[in-house]
């Protein structure tokens, strides 16, 4: 891992986040003074190599924003970092009224005992859209979480944010975050006229194929039994591209004895049951190039946002269910609560045969708790509402 010391010194606005990054890399728990508030904070780092097999729980969300609903999601994640999920409305409701699911509830109670140890955000974070004080505000909102646990992020279309004078995209994303295991400094080209004059302006084109490589675009990190590969939907993904070549190398280097669980996170979704962002050009190109790699290398879960909704697929490949379970499960977690609201429509009234669960009505976030090399619990946690919809499932690792 590398750490850019100069960058920390030059950027006091980002001191809190940068300290967190350094602490993650140091792999030790520390007490630091937060630059903004002067309150002491305790930061939880990944387990050391000798403690790799302890249970780990990630909170995973996309398209967070900074609305009332975003802050409810953040508060619930913060609560989960401290004492598990006991305060969640859905869980207490289940315990009180769902006697028929007693066995399941017992399993959830066990599940609650591990606090969330890292937050993964699948892109579209602040919705600042080039207005930099809105990034500052978003960091103030997320700081109680980001000052406790690692916050690992992916680039969404709301991170494109072309500079008004130079037309260079992703500058806020590159300057406000510093992800580990970067290959080299970011290489970014100014965007062409298609994006400058596009229907969304230069800030958030939903489809984008400019030139953005390295930096925070794609990287990986290890946490306990989990290896996570973060990809950029908005960089070249074709066979032979820098990102593709890096991905092949990265997948070839995974040691499943050490990291039995393999995750991928990116902003756009290979498969969706919603109308909003179906078959966007850069995503179909990416799926065409990379889906086979995910299958060959036994990726367990692929997390995306972009659609402001929740969906979990069955194990699948090339649009078909894989009956023996040895294929990635695609999960959309774009219900963080941003200002654009929920997606409006499903593609089809009846769920596709590869859809396990779908919903477009309730904000929330997911938790993935890896219990050991063979079992992991996935739960969709909704924002304090009592609702019949629920998704809580214990997965067995088909590759172990
Ligand atoms: Fe998006």
mmCIF file of N, CA and C in Angstrom, residues 230-354:
data_model
loop_
_atom_site.group_PDB
_atom_site.id
_atom_site.type_symbol
_atom_site.label_atom_id
_atom_site.label_comp_id
_atom_site.label_asym_id
_atom_site.label_seq_id
_atom_site.Cartn_x
_atom_site.Cartn_y
_atom_site.Cartn_z
ATOM 1 N N UNK A 230 -13.046 -2.820 -6.393
ATOM 2 C CA UNK A 230 -13.883 -1.670 -6.760
ATOM 3 C C UNK A 230 -13.554 -1.286 -8.194
ATOM 4 N N UNK A 231 -14.580 -1.213 -9.031
ATOM 5 C CA UNK A 231 -14.384 -0.898 -10.451
ATOM 6 C C UNK A 231 -15.007 0.442 -10.802
ATOM 7 N N UNK A 232 -14.553 1.006 -11.919
ATOM 8 C CA UNK A 232 -15.115 2.263 -12.416
ATOM 9 C C UNK A 232 -15.955 1.990 -13.648
ATOM 10 N N UNK A 233 -17.251 2.301 -13.526
ATOM 11 C CA UNK A 233 -18.148 2.183 -14.681
ATOM 12 C C UNK A 233 -17.833 3.247 -15.718
ATOM 13 N N UNK A 234 -17.087 4.279 -15.314
ATOM 14 C CA UNK A 234 -16.873 5.435 -16.183
ATOM 15 C C UNK A 234 -15.429 5.550 -16.671
ATOM 16 N N UNK A 235 -14.740 4.403 -16.687
ATOM 17 C CA UNK A 235 -13.413 4.311 -17.295
ATOM 18 C C UNK A 235 -13.512 3.253 -18.382
ATOM 19 N N UNK A 236 -12.503 3.171 -19.222
ATOM 20 C CA UNK A 236 -12.506 2.148 -20.275
ATOM 21 C C UNK A 236 -12.530 0.765 -19.618
ATOM 22 N N UNK A 237 -13.462 -0.075 -20.038
ATOM 23 C CA UNK A 237 -13.588 -1.415 -19.451
ATOM 24 C C UNK A 237 -13.359 -2.518 -20.486
ATOM 25 N N UNK A 238 -13.053 -2.116 -21.701
ATOM 26 C CA UNK A 238 -12.945 -3.125 -22.770
ATOM 27 C C UNK A 238 -11.719 -4.024 -22.572
ATOM 28 N N UNK A 239 -11.757 -5.222 -23.179
ATOM 29 C CA UNK A 239 -10.598 -6.117 -23.119
ATOM 30 C C UNK A 239 -9.371 -5.362 -23.595
ATOM 31 N N UNK A 240 -8.272 -5.476 -22.863
ATOM 32 C CA UNK A 240 -7.038 -4.794 -23.237
ATOM 33 C C UNK A 240 -6.894 -3.404 -22.646
ATOM 34 N N UNK A 241 -7.963 -2.859 -22.056
ATOM 35 C CA UNK A 241 -7.868 -1.530 -21.426
ATOM 36 C C UNK A 241 -7.080 -1.667 -20.125
ATOM 37 N N UNK A 242 -6.539 -0.547 -19.614
ATOM 38 C CA UNK A 242 -5.804 -0.634 -18.344
ATOM 39 C C UNK A 242 -6.649 -1.232 -17.219
ATOM 40 N N UNK A 243 -7.926 -0.824 -17.142
ATOM 41 C CA UNK A 243 -8.770 -1.356 -16.065
ATOM 42 C C UNK A 243 -8.990 -2.855 -16.241
ATOM 43 N N UNK A 244 -9.241 -3.302 -17.452
ATOM 44 C CA UNK A 244 -9.476 -4.731 -17.707
ATOM 45 C C UNK A 244 -8.223 -5.536 -17.349
ATOM 46 N N UNK A 245 -7.076 -5.065 -17.814
ATOM 47 C CA UNK A 245 -5.828 -5.794 -17.546
ATOM 48 C C UNK A 245 -5.545 -5.866 -16.046
ATOM 49 N N UNK A 246 -5.806 -4.757 -15.355
ATOM 50 C CA UNK A 246 -5.614 -4.735 -13.901
ATOM 51 C C UNK A 246 -6.560 -5.723 -13.221
ATOM 52 N N UNK A 247 -7.802 -5.762 -13.684
ATOM 53 C CA UNK A 247 -8.795 -6.667 -13.088
ATOM 54 C C UNK A 247 -8.364 -8.130 -13.246
ATOM 55 N N UNK A 248 -7.869 -8.490 -14.431
ATOM 56 C CA UNK A 248 -7.421 -9.864 -14.672
ATOM 57 C C UNK A 248 -6.300 -10.218 -13.689
ATOM 58 N N UNK A 249 -5.347 -9.300 -13.559
ATOM 59 C CA UNK A 249 -4.213 -9.532 -12.654
ATOM 60 C C UNK A 249 -4.705 -9.665 -11.205
ATOM 61 N N UNK A 250 -5.600 -8.802 -10.845
ATOM 62 C CA UNK A 250 -6.125 -8.786 -9.481
ATOM 63 C C UNK A 250 -6.874 -10.088 -9.173
ATOM 64 N N UNK A 251 -7.727 -10.526 -10.104
ATOM 65 C CA UNK A 251 -8.491 -11.755 -9.889
ATOM 66 C C UNK A 251 -7.564 -12.967 -9.823
ATOM 67 N N UNK A 252 -6.532 -12.967 -10.657
ATOM 68 C CA UNK A 252 -5.582 -14.083 -10.640
ATOM 69 C C UNK A 252 -4.818 -14.162 -9.327
ATOM 70 N N UNK A 253 -4.724 -13.047 -8.627
ATOM 71 C CA UNK A 253 -3.913 -13.033 -7.399
ATOM 72 C C UNK A 253 -4.730 -13.368 -6.145
ATOM 73 N N UNK A 254 -6.045 -13.555 -6.287
ATOM 74 C CA UNK A 254 -6.867 -13.801 -5.093
ATOM 75 C C UNK A 254 -6.564 -15.182 -4.515
ATOM 76 N N UNK A 255 -6.287 -15.230 -3.229
ATOM 77 C CA UNK A 255 -6.064 -16.487 -2.518
ATOM 78 C C UNK A 255 -7.345 -16.806 -1.745
ATOM 79 N N UNK A 256 -8.153 -17.752 -2.241
ATOM 80 C CA UNK A 256 -9.452 -18.012 -1.624
ATOM 81 C C UNK A 256 -9.323 -18.690 -0.257
ATOM 82 N N UNK A 257 -8.152 -19.232 0.071
ATOM 83 C CA UNK A 257 -7.987 -19.757 1.431
ATOM 84 C C UNK A 257 -7.910 -18.602 2.422
ATOM 85 N N UNK A 258 -7.298 -17.526 1.974
ATOM 86 C CA UNK A 258 -7.167 -16.347 2.829
ATOM 87 C C UNK A 258 -8.416 -15.467 2.734
ATOM 88 N N UNK A 259 -8.944 -15.322 1.531
ATOM 89 C CA UNK A 259 -10.121 -14.469 1.286
ATOM 90 C C UNK A 259 -11.203 -15.300 0.576
ATOM 91 N N UNK A 260 -11.925 -16.121 1.349
ATOM 92 C CA UNK A 260 -12.926 -16.995 0.721
ATOM 93 C C UNK A 260 -14.100 -16.236 0.109
ATOM 94 N N UNK A 261 -14.292 -14.979 0.490
ATOM 95 C CA UNK A 261 -15.407 -14.183 -0.050
ATOM 96 C C UNK A 261 -14.854 -13.106 -0.962
ATOM 97 N N UNK A 262 -15.381 -13.072 -2.194
ATOM 98 C CA UNK A 262 -14.878 -12.137 -3.204
ATOM 99 C C UNK A 262 -16.030 -11.232 -3.664
ATOM 100 N N UNK A 263 -15.877 -9.936 -3.420
ATOM 101 C CA UNK A 263 -16.914 -8.961 -3.783
ATOM 102 C C UNK A 263 -16.416 -8.041 -4.885
ATOM 103 N N UNK A 264 -17.357 -7.578 -5.697
ATOM 104 C CA UNK A 264 -17.085 -6.495 -6.647
ATOM 105 C C UNK A 264 -18.070 -5.376 -6.337
ATOM 106 N N UNK A 265 -17.592 -4.141 -6.380
ATOM 107 C CA UNK A 265 -18.491 -2.987 -6.230
ATOM 108 C C UNK A 265 -18.234 -2.011 -7.369
ATOM 109 N N UNK A 266 -19.307 -1.525 -7.959
ATOM 110 C CA UNK A 266 -19.209 -0.502 -9.017
ATOM 111 C C UNK A 266 -20.534 0.250 -9.048
ATOM 112 N N UNK A 267 -20.574 1.370 -9.759
ATOM 113 C CA UNK A 267 -21.794 2.171 -9.674
ATOM 114 C C UNK A 267 -22.942 1.615 -10.510
ATOM 115 N N UNK A 268 -22.668 1.228 -11.735
ATOM 116 C CA UNK A 268 -23.777 0.810 -12.607
ATOM 117 C C UNK A 268 -23.998 -0.699 -12.505
ATOM 118 N N UNK A 269 -25.173 -1.113 -12.893
ATOM 119 C CA UNK A 269 -25.594 -2.491 -12.670
ATOM 120 C C UNK A 269 -25.614 -3.288 -13.976
ATOM 121 N N UNK A 270 -25.023 -4.487 -13.939
ATOM 122 C CA UNK A 270 -25.070 -5.365 -15.116
ATOM 123 C C UNK A 270 -26.499 -5.817 -15.392
ATOM 124 N N UNK A 271 -27.263 -6.035 -14.318
ATOM 125 C CA UNK A 271 -28.638 -6.509 -14.478
ATOM 126 C C UNK A 271 -29.563 -5.662 -13.629
ATOM 127 N N UNK A 272 -30.686 -5.277 -14.212
ATOM 128 C CA UNK A 272 -31.660 -4.497 -13.463
ATOM 129 C C UNK A 272 -33.069 -4.906 -13.854
ATOM 130 N N UNK A 273 -33.950 -4.797 -12.888
ATOM 131 C CA UNK A 273 -35.360 -5.058 -13.131
ATOM 132 C C UNK A 273 -36.127 -3.742 -13.281
ATOM 133 N N UNK A 274 -35.385 -2.612 -13.213
ATOM 134 C CA UNK A 274 -36.000 -1.280 -13.244
ATOM 135 C C UNK A 274 -35.771 -0.603 -14.593
ATOM 136 N N UNK A 275 -36.661 0.346 -14.911
ATOM 137 C CA UNK A 275 -36.557 1.026 -16.206
ATOM 138 C C UNK A 275 -35.475 2.108 -16.248
ATOM 139 N N UNK A 276 -35.155 2.690 -15.091
ATOM 140 C CA UNK A 276 -34.409 3.954 -15.070
ATOM 141 C C UNK A 276 -33.096 3.928 -15.854
ATOM 142 N N UNK A 277 -32.287 2.899 -15.665
ATOM 143 C CA UNK A 277 -30.949 2.901 -16.269
ATOM 144 C C UNK A 277 -30.663 1.586 -16.983
ATOM 145 N N UNK A 278 -31.651 1.051 -17.633
ATOM 146 C CA UNK A 278 -31.461 -0.247 -18.280
ATOM 147 C C UNK A 278 -30.581 -0.114 -19.526
ATOM 148 N N UNK A 279 -29.617 -1.025 -19.653
ATOM 149 C CA UNK A 279 -28.783 -1.111 -20.863
ATOM 150 C C UNK A 279 -28.122 0.195 -21.277
ATOM 151 N N UNK A 280 -27.571 0.930 -20.334
ATOM 152 C CA UNK A 280 -26.788 2.112 -20.710
ATOM 153 C C UNK A 280 -25.512 1.648 -21.406
ATOM 154 N N UNK A 281 -25.064 2.464 -22.350
ATOM 155 C CA UNK A 281 -24.019 2.008 -23.282
ATOM 156 C C UNK A 281 -22.751 1.538 -22.559
ATOM 157 N N UNK A 282 -22.240 2.362 -21.623
ATOM 158 C CA UNK A 282 -20.977 1.961 -20.995
ATOM 159 C C UNK A 282 -21.156 0.693 -20.171
ATOM 160 N N UNK A 283 -22.363 0.477 -19.652
ATOM 161 C CA UNK A 283 -22.593 -0.697 -18.818
ATOM 162 C C UNK A 283 -22.666 -1.973 -19.658
ATOM 163 N N UNK A 284 -23.282 -1.889 -20.816
ATOM 164 C CA UNK A 284 -23.352 -3.099 -21.659
ATOM 165 C C UNK A 284 -21.960 -3.464 -22.178
ATOM 166 N N UNK A 285 -21.143 -2.451 -22.461
ATOM 167 C CA UNK A 285 -19.764 -2.732 -22.897
ATOM 168 C C UNK A 285 -18.976 -3.403 -21.754
ATOM 169 N N UNK A 286 -19.162 -2.887 -20.566
ATOM 170 C CA UNK A 286 -18.471 -3.434 -19.386
ATOM 171 C C UNK A 286 -18.918 -4.872 -19.110
ATOM 172 N N UNK A 287 -20.234 -5.095 -19.188
ATOM 173 C CA UNK A 287 -20.769 -6.442 -18.941
ATOM 174 C C UNK A 287 -20.231 -7.432 -19.970
ATOM 175 N N UNK A 288 -20.201 -6.996 -21.222
ATOM 176 C CA UNK A 288 -19.700 -7.854 -22.294
ATOM 177 C C UNK A 288 -18.251 -8.270 -22.032
ATOM 178 N N UNK A 289 -17.444 -7.324 -21.545
ATOM 179 C CA UNK A 289 -16.016 -7.608 -21.333
ATOM 180 C C UNK A 289 -15.761 -8.390 -20.044
ATOM 181 N N UNK A 290 -16.483 -8.060 -18.969
ATOM 182 C CA UNK A 290 -16.047 -8.510 -17.647
ATOM 183 C C UNK A 290 -16.893 -9.603 -16.995
ATOM 184 N N UNK A 291 -18.102 -9.831 -17.497
ATOM 185 C CA UNK A 291 -18.979 -10.778 -16.803
ATOM 186 C C UNK A 291 -18.358 -12.174 -16.726
ATOM 187 N N UNK A 292 -17.702 -12.578 -17.805
ATOM 188 C CA UNK A 292 -17.090 -13.898 -17.829
ATOM 189 C C UNK A 292 -15.983 -14.019 -16.776
ATOM 190 N N UNK A 293 -15.238 -12.943 -16.584
ATOM 191 C CA UNK A 293 -14.189 -12.956 -15.555
ATOM 192 C C UNK A 293 -14.803 -13.173 -14.175
ATOM 193 N N UNK A 294 -15.923 -12.492 -13.911
ATOM 194 C CA UNK A 294 -16.592 -12.640 -12.607
ATOM 195 C C UNK A 294 -16.979 -14.106 -12.387
ATOM 196 N N UNK A 295 -17.479 -14.730 -13.449
ATOM 197 C CA UNK A 295 -17.906 -16.129 -13.337
ATOM 198 C C UNK A 295 -16.708 -17.047 -13.117
ATOM 199 N N UNK A 296 -15.707 -16.885 -13.983
ATOM 200 C CA UNK A 296 -14.525 -17.761 -13.935
ATOM 201 C C UNK A 296 -13.822 -17.714 -12.586
ATOM 202 N N UNK A 297 -13.796 -16.524 -11.992
ATOM 203 C CA UNK A 297 -13.034 -16.357 -10.754
ATOM 204 C C UNK A 297 -13.903 -16.452 -9.503
ATOM 205 N N UNK A 298 -15.150 -16.836 -9.668
ATOM 206 C CA UNK A 298 -15.997 -17.101 -8.498
ATOM 207 C C UNK A 298 -16.313 -15.883 -7.662
ATOM 208 N N UNK A 299 -16.650 -14.772 -8.306
ATOM 209 C CA UNK A 299 -17.111 -13.599 -7.548
ATOM 210 C C UNK A 299 -18.424 -13.958 -6.863
ATOM 211 N N UNK A 300 -18.514 -13.705 -5.550
ATOM 212 C CA UNK A 300 -19.739 -14.047 -4.819
ATOM 213 C C UNK A 300 -20.858 -13.031 -5.057
ATOM 214 N N UNK A 301 -20.531 -11.741 -4.883
ATOM 215 C CA UNK A 301 -21.559 -10.700 -4.975
ATOM 216 C C UNK A 301 -21.033 -9.513 -5.779
ATOM 217 N N UNK A 302 -21.910 -8.916 -6.583
ATOM 218 C CA UNK A 302 -21.587 -7.681 -7.296
ATOM 219 C C UNK A 302 -22.568 -6.616 -6.817
ATOM 220 N N UNK A 303 -22.061 -5.591 -6.144
ATOM 221 C CA UNK A 303 -22.905 -4.535 -5.591
ATOM 222 C C UNK A 303 -22.868 -3.299 -6.481
ATOM 223 N N UNK A 304 -24.038 -2.740 -6.755
ATOM 224 C CA UNK A 304 -24.139 -1.531 -7.577
ATOM 225 C C UNK A 304 -25.178 -0.593 -6.984
ATOM 226 N N UNK A 305 -25.169 0.640 -7.485
ATOM 227 C CA UNK A 305 -26.221 1.600 -7.145
ATOM 228 C C UNK A 305 -26.913 2.022 -8.424
ATOM 229 N N UNK A 306 -26.935 3.331 -8.673
ATOM 230 C CA UNK A 306 -27.447 3.947 -9.900
ATOM 231 C C UNK A 306 -28.967 3.906 -9.958
ATOM 232 N N UNK A 307 -29.581 2.735 -9.887
ATOM 233 C CA UNK A 307 -31.037 2.664 -9.737
ATOM 234 C C UNK A 307 -31.371 2.942 -8.279
ATOM 235 N N UNK A 308 -32.301 3.862 -8.046
ATOM 236 C CA UNK A 308 -32.668 4.213 -6.677
ATOM 237 C C UNK A 308 -33.751 3.244 -6.222
ATOM 238 N N UNK A 309 -33.304 2.063 -5.907
ATOM 239 C CA UNK A 309 -34.203 0.956 -5.616
ATOM 240 C C UNK A 309 -33.362 -0.172 -5.033
ATOM 241 N N UNK A 310 -34.037 -1.279 -4.677
ATOM 242 C CA UNK A 310 -33.334 -2.433 -4.139
ATOM 243 C C UNK A 310 -33.655 -3.668 -4.961
ATOM 244 N N UNK A 311 -32.631 -4.420 -5.296
ATOM 245 C CA UNK A 311 -32.837 -5.680 -6.013
ATOM 246 C C UNK A 311 -31.741 -6.670 -5.645
ATOM 247 N N UNK A 312 -32.140 -7.928 -5.463
ATOM 248 C CA UNK A 312 -31.143 -9.000 -5.316
ATOM 249 C C UNK A 312 -31.464 -10.059 -6.355
ATOM 250 N N UNK A 313 -30.468 -10.438 -7.135
ATOM 251 C CA UNK A 313 -30.692 -11.471 -8.158
ATOM 252 C C UNK A 313 -30.385 -12.854 -7.587
ATOM 253 N N UNK A 314 -30.783 -13.855 -8.288
ATOM 254 C CA UNK A 314 -30.294 -15.206 -8.030
ATOM 255 C C UNK A 314 -28.899 -15.308 -8.648
ATOM 256 N N UNK A 315 -28.116 -16.359 -8.331
ATOM 257 C CA UNK A 315 -26.827 -16.521 -9.020
ATOM 258 C C UNK A 315 -27.097 -16.598 -10.523
ATOM 259 N N UNK A 316 -26.363 -15.795 -11.323
ATOM 260 C CA UNK A 316 -26.731 -15.740 -12.743
ATOM 261 C C UNK A 316 -25.539 -15.419 -13.647
ATOM 262 N N UNK A 317 -25.708 -15.788 -14.913
ATOM 263 C CA UNK A 317 -24.696 -15.509 -15.922
ATOM 264 C C UNK A 317 -25.394 -15.326 -17.266
ATOM 265 N N UNK A 318 -24.995 -14.287 -18.001
ATOM 266 C CA UNK A 318 -25.579 -13.985 -19.316
ATOM 267 C C UNK A 318 -27.115 -14.000 -19.293
ATOM 268 N N UNK A 319 -27.674 -13.416 -18.238
ATOM 269 C CA UNK A 319 -29.119 -13.260 -18.176
ATOM 270 C C UNK A 319 -29.900 -14.493 -17.776
ATOM 271 N N UNK A 320 -29.187 -15.545 -17.362
ATOM 272 C CA UNK A 320 -29.883 -16.792 -16.986
ATOM 273 C C UNK A 320 -29.454 -17.225 -15.582
ATOM 274 N N UNK A 321 -30.395 -17.840 -14.866
ATOM 275 C CA UNK A 321 -30.094 -18.367 -13.537
ATOM 276 C C UNK A 321 -29.130 -19.540 -13.661
ATOM 277 N N UNK A 322 -28.135 -19.574 -12.795
ATOM 278 C CA UNK A 322 -27.207 -20.716 -12.751
ATOM 279 C C UNK A 322 -27.624 -21.603 -11.581
ATOM 280 N N UNK A 323 -28.158 -22.751 -11.911
ATOM 281 C CA UNK A 323 -28.830 -23.576 -10.898
ATOM 282 C C UNK A 323 -27.888 -24.100 -9.812
ATOM 283 N N UNK A 324 -26.630 -24.376 -10.153
ATOM 284 C CA UNK A 324 -25.743 -24.899 -9.105
ATOM 285 C C UNK A 324 -25.197 -23.794 -8.191
ATOM 286 N N UNK A 325 -25.604 -22.555 -8.410
ATOM 287 C CA UNK A 325 -25.241 -21.457 -7.514
ATOM 288 C C UNK A 325 -23.852 -20.894 -7.735
ATOM 289 N N UNK A 326 -23.091 -21.465 -8.671
ATOM 290 C CA UNK A 326 -21.712 -20.989 -8.866
ATOM 291 C C UNK A 326 -21.672 -19.871 -9.901
ATOM 292 N N UNK A 327 -22.222 -18.743 -9.518
ATOM 293 C CA UNK A 327 -22.243 -17.552 -10.376
ATOM 294 C C UNK A 327 -22.509 -16.347 -9.479
ATOM 295 N N UNK A 328 -22.129 -15.159 -9.917
ATOM 296 C CA UNK A 328 -22.334 -13.974 -9.059
ATOM 297 C C UNK A 328 -23.810 -13.689 -8.790
ATOM 298 N N UNK A 329 -24.056 -13.138 -7.607
ATOM 299 C CA UNK A 329 -25.375 -12.600 -7.249
ATOM 300 C C UNK A 329 -25.258 -11.081 -7.378
ATOM 301 N N UNK A 330 -26.162 -10.464 -8.135
ATOM 302 C CA UNK A 330 -26.115 -9.015 -8.382
ATOM 303 C C UNK A 330 -27.089 -8.313 -7.443
ATOM 304 N N UNK A 331 -26.556 -7.346 -6.693
ATOM 305 C CA UNK A 331 -27.393 -6.660 -5.701
ATOM 306 C C UNK A 331 -27.346 -5.148 -5.952
ATOM 307 N N UNK A 332 -28.514 -4.530 -6.122
ATOM 308 C CA UNK A 332 -28.622 -3.079 -6.306
ATOM 309 C C UNK A 332 -29.001 -2.457 -4.968
ATOM 310 N N UNK A 333 -28.186 -1.508 -4.513
ATOM 311 C CA UNK A 333 -28.395 -0.900 -3.187
ATOM 312 C C UNK A 333 -28.524 0.628 -3.296
ATOM 313 N N UNK A 334 -29.115 1.111 -4.400
ATOM 314 C CA UNK A 334 -29.139 2.562 -4.653
ATOM 315 C C UNK A 334 -30.235 3.321 -3.919
ATOM 316 N N UNK A 335 -30.661 2.802 -2.762
ATOM 317 C CA UNK A 335 -31.764 3.420 -2.010
ATOM 318 C C UNK A 335 -31.277 4.231 -0.823
ATOM 319 N N UNK A 336 -30.087 4.854 -0.944
ATOM 320 C CA UNK A 336 -29.542 5.611 0.179
ATOM 321 C C UNK A 336 -30.435 6.758 0.626
ATOM 322 N N UNK A 337 -31.204 7.345 -0.299
ATOM 323 C CA UNK A 337 -32.153 8.407 0.099
ATOM 324 C C UNK A 337 -31.927 9.743 -0.584
ATOM 325 N N UNK A 338 -31.284 9.749 -1.750
ATOM 326 C CA UNK A 338 -30.959 11.039 -2.388
ATOM 327 C C UNK A 338 -32.198 11.777 -2.879
ATOM 328 N N UNK A 339 -31.965 13.014 -3.350
ATOM 329 C CA UNK A 339 -33.081 13.926 -3.638
ATOM 330 C C UNK A 339 -33.900 13.535 -4.868
ATOM 331 N N UNK A 340 -33.404 12.600 -5.661
ATOM 332 C CA UNK A 340 -34.132 12.250 -6.884
ATOM 333 C C UNK A 340 -35.269 11.254 -6.634
ATOM 334 N N UNK A 341 -35.349 10.725 -5.421
ATOM 335 C CA UNK A 341 -36.451 9.811 -5.094
ATOM 336 C C UNK A 341 -36.258 8.418 -5.662
ATOM 337 N N UNK A 342 -37.270 7.594 -5.509
ATOM 338 C CA UNK A 342 -37.208 6.202 -5.965
ATOM 339 C C UNK A 342 -37.344 6.118 -7.486
ATOM 340 N N UNK A 343 -36.854 5.028 -8.072
ATOM 341 C CA UNK A 343 -37.147 4.777 -9.495
ATOM 342 C C UNK A 343 -38.662 4.664 -9.655
ATOM 343 N N UNK A 344 -39.132 4.978 -10.851
ATOM 344 C CA UNK A 344 -40.597 5.017 -11.021
ATOM 345 C C UNK A 344 -41.179 3.660 -11.453
ATOM 346 N N UNK A 345 -40.497 2.987 -12.357
ATOM 347 C CA UNK A 345 -41.138 1.824 -12.985
ATOM 348 C C UNK A 345 -40.224 0.599 -13.040
ATOM 349 N N UNK A 346 -40.873 -0.552 -12.959
ATOM 350 C CA UNK A 346 -40.183 -1.798 -13.284
ATOM 351 C C UNK A 346 -40.164 -1.965 -14.802
ATOM 352 N N UNK A 347 -39.218 -2.736 -15.302
ATOM 353 C CA UNK A 347 -39.207 -3.041 -16.737
ATOM 354 C C UNK A 347 -40.403 -3.910 -17.099
ATOM 355 N N UNK A 348 -40.711 -4.861 -16.222
ATOM 356 C CA UNK A 348 -41.852 -5.757 -16.463
ATOM 357 C C UNK A 348 -42.653 -5.875 -15.174
ATOM 358 N N UNK A 349 -43.950 -6.009 -15.353
ATOM 359 C CA UNK A 349 -44.821 -6.094 -14.179
ATOM 360 C C UNK A 349 -44.462 -7.301 -13.309
ATOM 361 N N UNK A 350 -44.219 -8.418 -13.964
ATOM 362 C CA UNK A 350 -43.797 -9.617 -13.233
ATOM 363 C C UNK A 350 -42.271 -9.604 -13.142
ATOM 364 N N UNK A 351 -41.703 -9.920 -11.976
ATOM 365 C CA UNK A 351 -40.247 -9.952 -11.865
ATOM 366 C C UNK A 351 -39.638 -10.957 -12.846
ATOM 367 N N UNK A 352 -38.492 -10.636 -13.405
ATOM 368 C CA UNK A 352 -37.788 -11.561 -14.274
ATOM 369 C C UNK A 352 -37.449 -12.823 -13.479
ATOM 370 N N UNK A 353 -37.262 -13.935 -14.164
ATOM 371 C CA UNK A 353 -37.053 -15.204 -13.441
ATOM 372 C C UNK A 353 -35.759 -15.204 -12.632
ATOM 373 N N UNK A 354 -34.827 -14.318 -12.963
ATOM 374 C CA UNK A 354 -33.569 -14.280 -12.220
ATOM 375 C C UNK A 354 -33.618 -13.316 -11.031
#
